Each structure stands twice: as structure tokens, then as C-alpha cells.
PDB file of C-alpha atoms in Angstrom:
ATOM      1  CA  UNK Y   1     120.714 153.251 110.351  1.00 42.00           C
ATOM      2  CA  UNK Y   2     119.297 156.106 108.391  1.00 46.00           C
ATOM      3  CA  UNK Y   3     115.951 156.181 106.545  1.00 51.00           C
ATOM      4  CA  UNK Y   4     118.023 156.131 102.962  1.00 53.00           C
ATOM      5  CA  UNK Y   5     119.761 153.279 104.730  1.00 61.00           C
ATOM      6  CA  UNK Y   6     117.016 151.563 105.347  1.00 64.00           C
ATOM      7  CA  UNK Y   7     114.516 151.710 102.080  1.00 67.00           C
ATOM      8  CA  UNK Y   8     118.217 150.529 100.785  1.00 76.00           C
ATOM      9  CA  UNK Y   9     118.027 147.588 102.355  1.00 86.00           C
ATOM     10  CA  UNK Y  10     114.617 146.826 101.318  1.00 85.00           C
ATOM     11  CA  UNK Y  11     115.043 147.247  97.958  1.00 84.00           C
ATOM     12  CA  UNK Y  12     118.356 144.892  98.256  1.00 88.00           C
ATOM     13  CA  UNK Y  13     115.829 142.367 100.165  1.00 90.00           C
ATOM     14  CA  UNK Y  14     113.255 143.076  97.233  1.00 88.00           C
ATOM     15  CA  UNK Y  15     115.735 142.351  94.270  1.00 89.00           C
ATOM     16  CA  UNK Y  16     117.480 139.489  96.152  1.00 91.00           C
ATOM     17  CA  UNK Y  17     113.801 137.864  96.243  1.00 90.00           C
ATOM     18  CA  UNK Y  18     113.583 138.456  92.541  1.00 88.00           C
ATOM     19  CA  UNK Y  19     116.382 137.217  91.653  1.00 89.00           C
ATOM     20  CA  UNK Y  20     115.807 133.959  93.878  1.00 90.00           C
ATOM     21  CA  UNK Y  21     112.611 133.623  92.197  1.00 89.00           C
ATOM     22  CA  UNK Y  22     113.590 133.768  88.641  1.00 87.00           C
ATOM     23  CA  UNK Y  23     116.528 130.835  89.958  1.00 88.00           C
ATOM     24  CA  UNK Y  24     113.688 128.936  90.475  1.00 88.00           C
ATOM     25  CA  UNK Y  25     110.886 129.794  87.577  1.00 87.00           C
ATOM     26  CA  UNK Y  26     113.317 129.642  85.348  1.00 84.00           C
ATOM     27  CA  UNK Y  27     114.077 132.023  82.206  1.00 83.00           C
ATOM     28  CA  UNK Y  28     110.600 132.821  81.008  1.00 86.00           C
ATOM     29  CA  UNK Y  29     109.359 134.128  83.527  1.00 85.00           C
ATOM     30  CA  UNK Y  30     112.505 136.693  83.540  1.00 86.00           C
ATOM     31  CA  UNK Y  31     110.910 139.787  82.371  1.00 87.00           C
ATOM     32  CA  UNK Y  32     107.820 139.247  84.304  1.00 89.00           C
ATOM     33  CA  UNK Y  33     109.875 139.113  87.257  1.00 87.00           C
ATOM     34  CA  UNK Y  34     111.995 142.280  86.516  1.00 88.00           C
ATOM     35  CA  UNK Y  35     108.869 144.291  85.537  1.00 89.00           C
ATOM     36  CA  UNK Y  36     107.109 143.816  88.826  1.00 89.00           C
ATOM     37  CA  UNK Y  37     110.750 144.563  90.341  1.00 89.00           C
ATOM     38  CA  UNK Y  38     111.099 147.946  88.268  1.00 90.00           C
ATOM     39  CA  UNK Y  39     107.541 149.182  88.883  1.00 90.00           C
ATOM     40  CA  UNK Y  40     107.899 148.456  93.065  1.00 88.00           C
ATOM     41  CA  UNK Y  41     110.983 150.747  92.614  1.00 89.00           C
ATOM     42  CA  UNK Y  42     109.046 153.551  90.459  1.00 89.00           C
ATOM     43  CA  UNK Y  43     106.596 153.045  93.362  1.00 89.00           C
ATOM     44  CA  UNK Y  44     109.462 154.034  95.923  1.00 89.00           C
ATOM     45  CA  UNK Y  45     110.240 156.882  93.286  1.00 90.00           C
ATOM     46  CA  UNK Y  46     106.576 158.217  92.893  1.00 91.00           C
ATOM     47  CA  UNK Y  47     106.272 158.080  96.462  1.00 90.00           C
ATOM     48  CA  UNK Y  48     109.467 160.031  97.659  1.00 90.00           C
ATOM     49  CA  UNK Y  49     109.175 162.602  94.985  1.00 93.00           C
ATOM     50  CA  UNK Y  50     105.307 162.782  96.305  1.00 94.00           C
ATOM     51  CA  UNK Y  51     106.495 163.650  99.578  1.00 94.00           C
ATOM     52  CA  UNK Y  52     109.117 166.206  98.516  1.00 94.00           C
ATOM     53  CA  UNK Y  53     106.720 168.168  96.643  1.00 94.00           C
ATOM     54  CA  UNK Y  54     104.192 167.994  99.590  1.00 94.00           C
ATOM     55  CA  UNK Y  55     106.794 168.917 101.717  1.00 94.00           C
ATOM     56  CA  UNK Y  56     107.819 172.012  99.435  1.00 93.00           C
ATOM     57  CA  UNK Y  57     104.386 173.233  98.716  1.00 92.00           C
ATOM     58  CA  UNK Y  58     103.975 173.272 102.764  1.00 92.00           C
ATOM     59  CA  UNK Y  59     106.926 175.306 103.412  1.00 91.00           C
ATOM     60  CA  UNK Y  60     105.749 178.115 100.374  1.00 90.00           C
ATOM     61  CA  UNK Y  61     102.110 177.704 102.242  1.00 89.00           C
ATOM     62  CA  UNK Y  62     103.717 178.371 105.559  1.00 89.00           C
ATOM     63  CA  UNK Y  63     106.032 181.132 104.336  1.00 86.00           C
ATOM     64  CA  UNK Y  64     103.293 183.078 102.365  1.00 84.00           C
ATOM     65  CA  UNK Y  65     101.228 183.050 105.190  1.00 82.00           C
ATOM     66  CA  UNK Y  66     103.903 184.363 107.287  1.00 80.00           C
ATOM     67  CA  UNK Y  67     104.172 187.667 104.314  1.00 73.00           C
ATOM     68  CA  UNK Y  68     100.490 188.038 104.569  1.00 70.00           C
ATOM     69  CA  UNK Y  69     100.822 188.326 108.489  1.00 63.00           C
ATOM     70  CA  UNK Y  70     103.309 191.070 108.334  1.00 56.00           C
ATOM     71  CA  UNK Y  71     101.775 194.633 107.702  1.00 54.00           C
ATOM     72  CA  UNK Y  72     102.887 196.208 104.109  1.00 54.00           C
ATOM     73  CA  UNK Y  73     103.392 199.690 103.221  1.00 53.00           C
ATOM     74  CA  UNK Y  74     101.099 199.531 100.186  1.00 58.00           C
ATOM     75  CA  UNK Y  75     100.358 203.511 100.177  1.00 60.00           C
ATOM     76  CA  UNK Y  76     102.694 205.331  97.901  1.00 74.00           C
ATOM     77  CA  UNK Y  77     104.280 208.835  98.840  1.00 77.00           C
ATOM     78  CA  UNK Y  78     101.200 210.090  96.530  1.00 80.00           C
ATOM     79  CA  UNK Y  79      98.368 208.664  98.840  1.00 82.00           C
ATOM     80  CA  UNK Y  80     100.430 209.623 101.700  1.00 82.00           C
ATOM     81  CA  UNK Y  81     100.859 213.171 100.719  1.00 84.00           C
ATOM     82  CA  UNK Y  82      97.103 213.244  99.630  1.00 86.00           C
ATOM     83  CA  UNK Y  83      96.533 212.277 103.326  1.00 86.00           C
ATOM     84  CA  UNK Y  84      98.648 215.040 104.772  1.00 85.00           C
ATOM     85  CA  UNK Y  85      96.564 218.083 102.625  1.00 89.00           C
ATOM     86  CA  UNK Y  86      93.518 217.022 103.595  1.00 90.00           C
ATOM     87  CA  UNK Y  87      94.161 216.434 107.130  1.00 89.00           C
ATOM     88  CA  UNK Y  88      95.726 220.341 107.129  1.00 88.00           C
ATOM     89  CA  UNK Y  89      92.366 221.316 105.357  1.00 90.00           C
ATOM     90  CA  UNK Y  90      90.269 219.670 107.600  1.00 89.00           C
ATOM     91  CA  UNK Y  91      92.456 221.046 110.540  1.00 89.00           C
ATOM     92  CA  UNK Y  92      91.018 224.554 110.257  1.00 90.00           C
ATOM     93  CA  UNK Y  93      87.536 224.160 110.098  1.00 91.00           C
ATOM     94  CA  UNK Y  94      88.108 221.062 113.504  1.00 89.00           C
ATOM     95  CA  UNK Y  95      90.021 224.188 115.030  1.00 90.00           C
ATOM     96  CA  UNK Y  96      87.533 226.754 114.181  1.00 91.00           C
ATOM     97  CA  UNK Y  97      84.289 224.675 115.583  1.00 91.00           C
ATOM     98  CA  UNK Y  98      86.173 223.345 118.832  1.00 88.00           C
ATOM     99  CA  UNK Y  99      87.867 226.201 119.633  1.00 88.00           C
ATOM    100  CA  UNK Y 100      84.392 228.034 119.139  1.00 90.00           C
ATOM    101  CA  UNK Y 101      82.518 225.822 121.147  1.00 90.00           C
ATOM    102  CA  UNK Y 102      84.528 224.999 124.161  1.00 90.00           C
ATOM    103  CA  UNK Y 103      87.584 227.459 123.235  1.00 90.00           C
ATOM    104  CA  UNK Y 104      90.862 225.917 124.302  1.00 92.00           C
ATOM    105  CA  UNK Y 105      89.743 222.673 125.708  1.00 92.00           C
ATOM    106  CA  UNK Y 106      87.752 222.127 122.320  1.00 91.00           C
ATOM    107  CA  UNK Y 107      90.566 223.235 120.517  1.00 91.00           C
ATOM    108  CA  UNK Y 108      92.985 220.716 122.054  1.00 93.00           C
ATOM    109  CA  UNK Y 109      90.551 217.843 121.930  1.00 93.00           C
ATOM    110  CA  UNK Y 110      90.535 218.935 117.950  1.00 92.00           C
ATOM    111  CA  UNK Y 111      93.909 218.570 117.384  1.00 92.00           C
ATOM    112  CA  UNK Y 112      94.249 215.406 119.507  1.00 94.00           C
ATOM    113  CA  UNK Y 113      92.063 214.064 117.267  1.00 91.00           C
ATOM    114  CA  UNK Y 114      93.918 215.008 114.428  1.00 91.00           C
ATOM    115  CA  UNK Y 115      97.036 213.986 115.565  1.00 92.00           C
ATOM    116  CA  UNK Y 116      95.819 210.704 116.522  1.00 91.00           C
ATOM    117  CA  UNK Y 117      94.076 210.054 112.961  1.00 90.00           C
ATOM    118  CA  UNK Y 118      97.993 210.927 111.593  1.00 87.00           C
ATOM    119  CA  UNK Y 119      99.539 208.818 113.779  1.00 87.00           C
ATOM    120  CA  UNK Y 120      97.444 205.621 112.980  1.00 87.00           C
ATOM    121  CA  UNK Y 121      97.806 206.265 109.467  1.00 84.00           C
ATOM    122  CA  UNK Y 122     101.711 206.536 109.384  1.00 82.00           C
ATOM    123  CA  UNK Y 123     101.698 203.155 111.642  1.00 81.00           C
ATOM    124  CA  UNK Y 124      99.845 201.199 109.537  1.00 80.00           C
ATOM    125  CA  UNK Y 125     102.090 202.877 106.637  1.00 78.00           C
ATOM    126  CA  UNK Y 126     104.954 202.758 107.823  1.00 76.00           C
ATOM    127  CA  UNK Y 127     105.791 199.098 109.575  1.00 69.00           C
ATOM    128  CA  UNK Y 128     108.707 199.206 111.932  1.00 72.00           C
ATOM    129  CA  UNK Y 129     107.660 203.085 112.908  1.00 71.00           C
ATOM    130  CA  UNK Y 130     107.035 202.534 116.910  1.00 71.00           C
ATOM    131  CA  UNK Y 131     109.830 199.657 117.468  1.00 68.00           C
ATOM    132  CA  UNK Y 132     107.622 196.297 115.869  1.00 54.00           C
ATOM    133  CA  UNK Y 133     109.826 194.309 113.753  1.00 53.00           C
ATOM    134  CA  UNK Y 134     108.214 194.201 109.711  1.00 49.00           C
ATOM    135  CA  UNK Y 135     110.040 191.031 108.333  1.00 50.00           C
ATOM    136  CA  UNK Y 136     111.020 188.118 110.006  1.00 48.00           C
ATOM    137  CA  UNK Y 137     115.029 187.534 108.537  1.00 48.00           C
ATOM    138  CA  UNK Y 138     114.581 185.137 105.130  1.00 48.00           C
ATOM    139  CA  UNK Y 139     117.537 182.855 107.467  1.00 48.00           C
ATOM    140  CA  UNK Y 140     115.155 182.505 110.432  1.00 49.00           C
ATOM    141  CA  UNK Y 141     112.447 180.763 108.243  1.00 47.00           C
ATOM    142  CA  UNK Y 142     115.003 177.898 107.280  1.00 49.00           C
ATOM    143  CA  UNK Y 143     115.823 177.501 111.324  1.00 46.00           C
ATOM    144  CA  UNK Y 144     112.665 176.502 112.385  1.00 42.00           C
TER     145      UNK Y 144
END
């Protein structure tokens, strides 16, 4: 037997019982009897609906939580670009002091630097750049 099965049942037994009372309290006590019977059944209604909505607002929660997780491009090709030109500018006067200080070993740690400071910023973005997966597939959410 299913749950819908079963709250069937109950409200059967429930409206069998009001119907065997009214048999026995006679007519005027009728609408009494069908009022408490119609407001245990909005009761049942309230209480599913309830839980639906819980339910729903618990799967949003869940997936916006899972979107905030998951890194987001949210530099445009401007700020990106903007990035680029000043890491060239800066470039020469890196190249100029480390290459003047500890010629080429100062120059190369110089330009590692600035390579690593470009690569950071084009992984965080650019999600998906190195091989990490940005979006979990809209379908996969519903299979959990």
C-alpha cells in the first residue's frame, strides 16, 4: 500500500465514522458533523501542500547553493583586457629591476612571477580552463 493509499483509507475510515455518527445523532446534528469532517480534510490539504512547498523551497535552497559553489566568470573581456596592459606595463620595469639586480636569474624569477599572477587570474576567470568541470548538468540535480 502506498502513502496516497493509505491517508485514503483514513479519510474513508474518517467519513464512514461520520456518517455512523450522524445515523445515530440524528439530523441536527448533520452539519455539525460534516463541518468537523470538511475541516479534518482541509487539515490533510494544509498539511500536504505544507510539505510540498517545504519540500520545493529545499530543493531551490540546495540548488542555489550548489551555483554559489561553482566559480563564475564575472570579469568581462574589458576587466580582462585592463588586466593584460597593466601586467605588460608592469613587465618592464619587474624586468628592468631583476634583471639589474641578479641579471638572468632575477630576470626569470620576474617573469615567473608574472606569469604566475596571469595564470591565477585567467583560472579564476575562466572556470573549466585546467580540466575542473564549471556546472554540474541541470539533469544530474534531479538524480540525486
Amino acid at each position: 500500500m502506498t502513502g496516497m493509499d493509505g491517508r485514503d483509507t483514513d479519510l474513508k475510515k474518517e467519513l464512514d465514522a461520520t456518517l455512523q455518527t450522524r445515523r445515530e445523532l440524528g439530523e441536527e446534528y448533520e452539519s455539525a458533523l460534516v463541518d468537523s469532517f470538511l475541516e479534518k480534510v482541509d487539515q490533510r490539504i494544509d498539511g500536504t501542500v505544507e510539505r510540498r512547498v517545504r519540500r520545493q523551497l529545499a530543493e531551490q535552497q540546495m540548488a542555489t547553493a550548489r551555483d554559489s559553489r561553482s566559480p563564475r566568470p564575472t570579469d568581462s573581456f574589458g576587466e580582462r583586457f585592463g588586466f593584460g596592459i597593466v601586467s605588460l606595463v608592469l613587465a618592464v620595469p619587474l624586468s628592468a629591476i631583476g634583471g639589474g639586480v641578479a641579471d638572468l636569474p632575477g630576470l626569470l624569477v620576474a617573469w615567473a612571477g608574472i606569469v604566475g599572477v596571469n595564470v591565477v587570474q585567467a583560472a579564476r576567470t575562466t572556470p573549466g580552463l585546467f580540466g575542473r568541470r564549471r556546472h554540474a548538468d541541470k539533469d544530474d540535480a534531479w538524480q540525486d
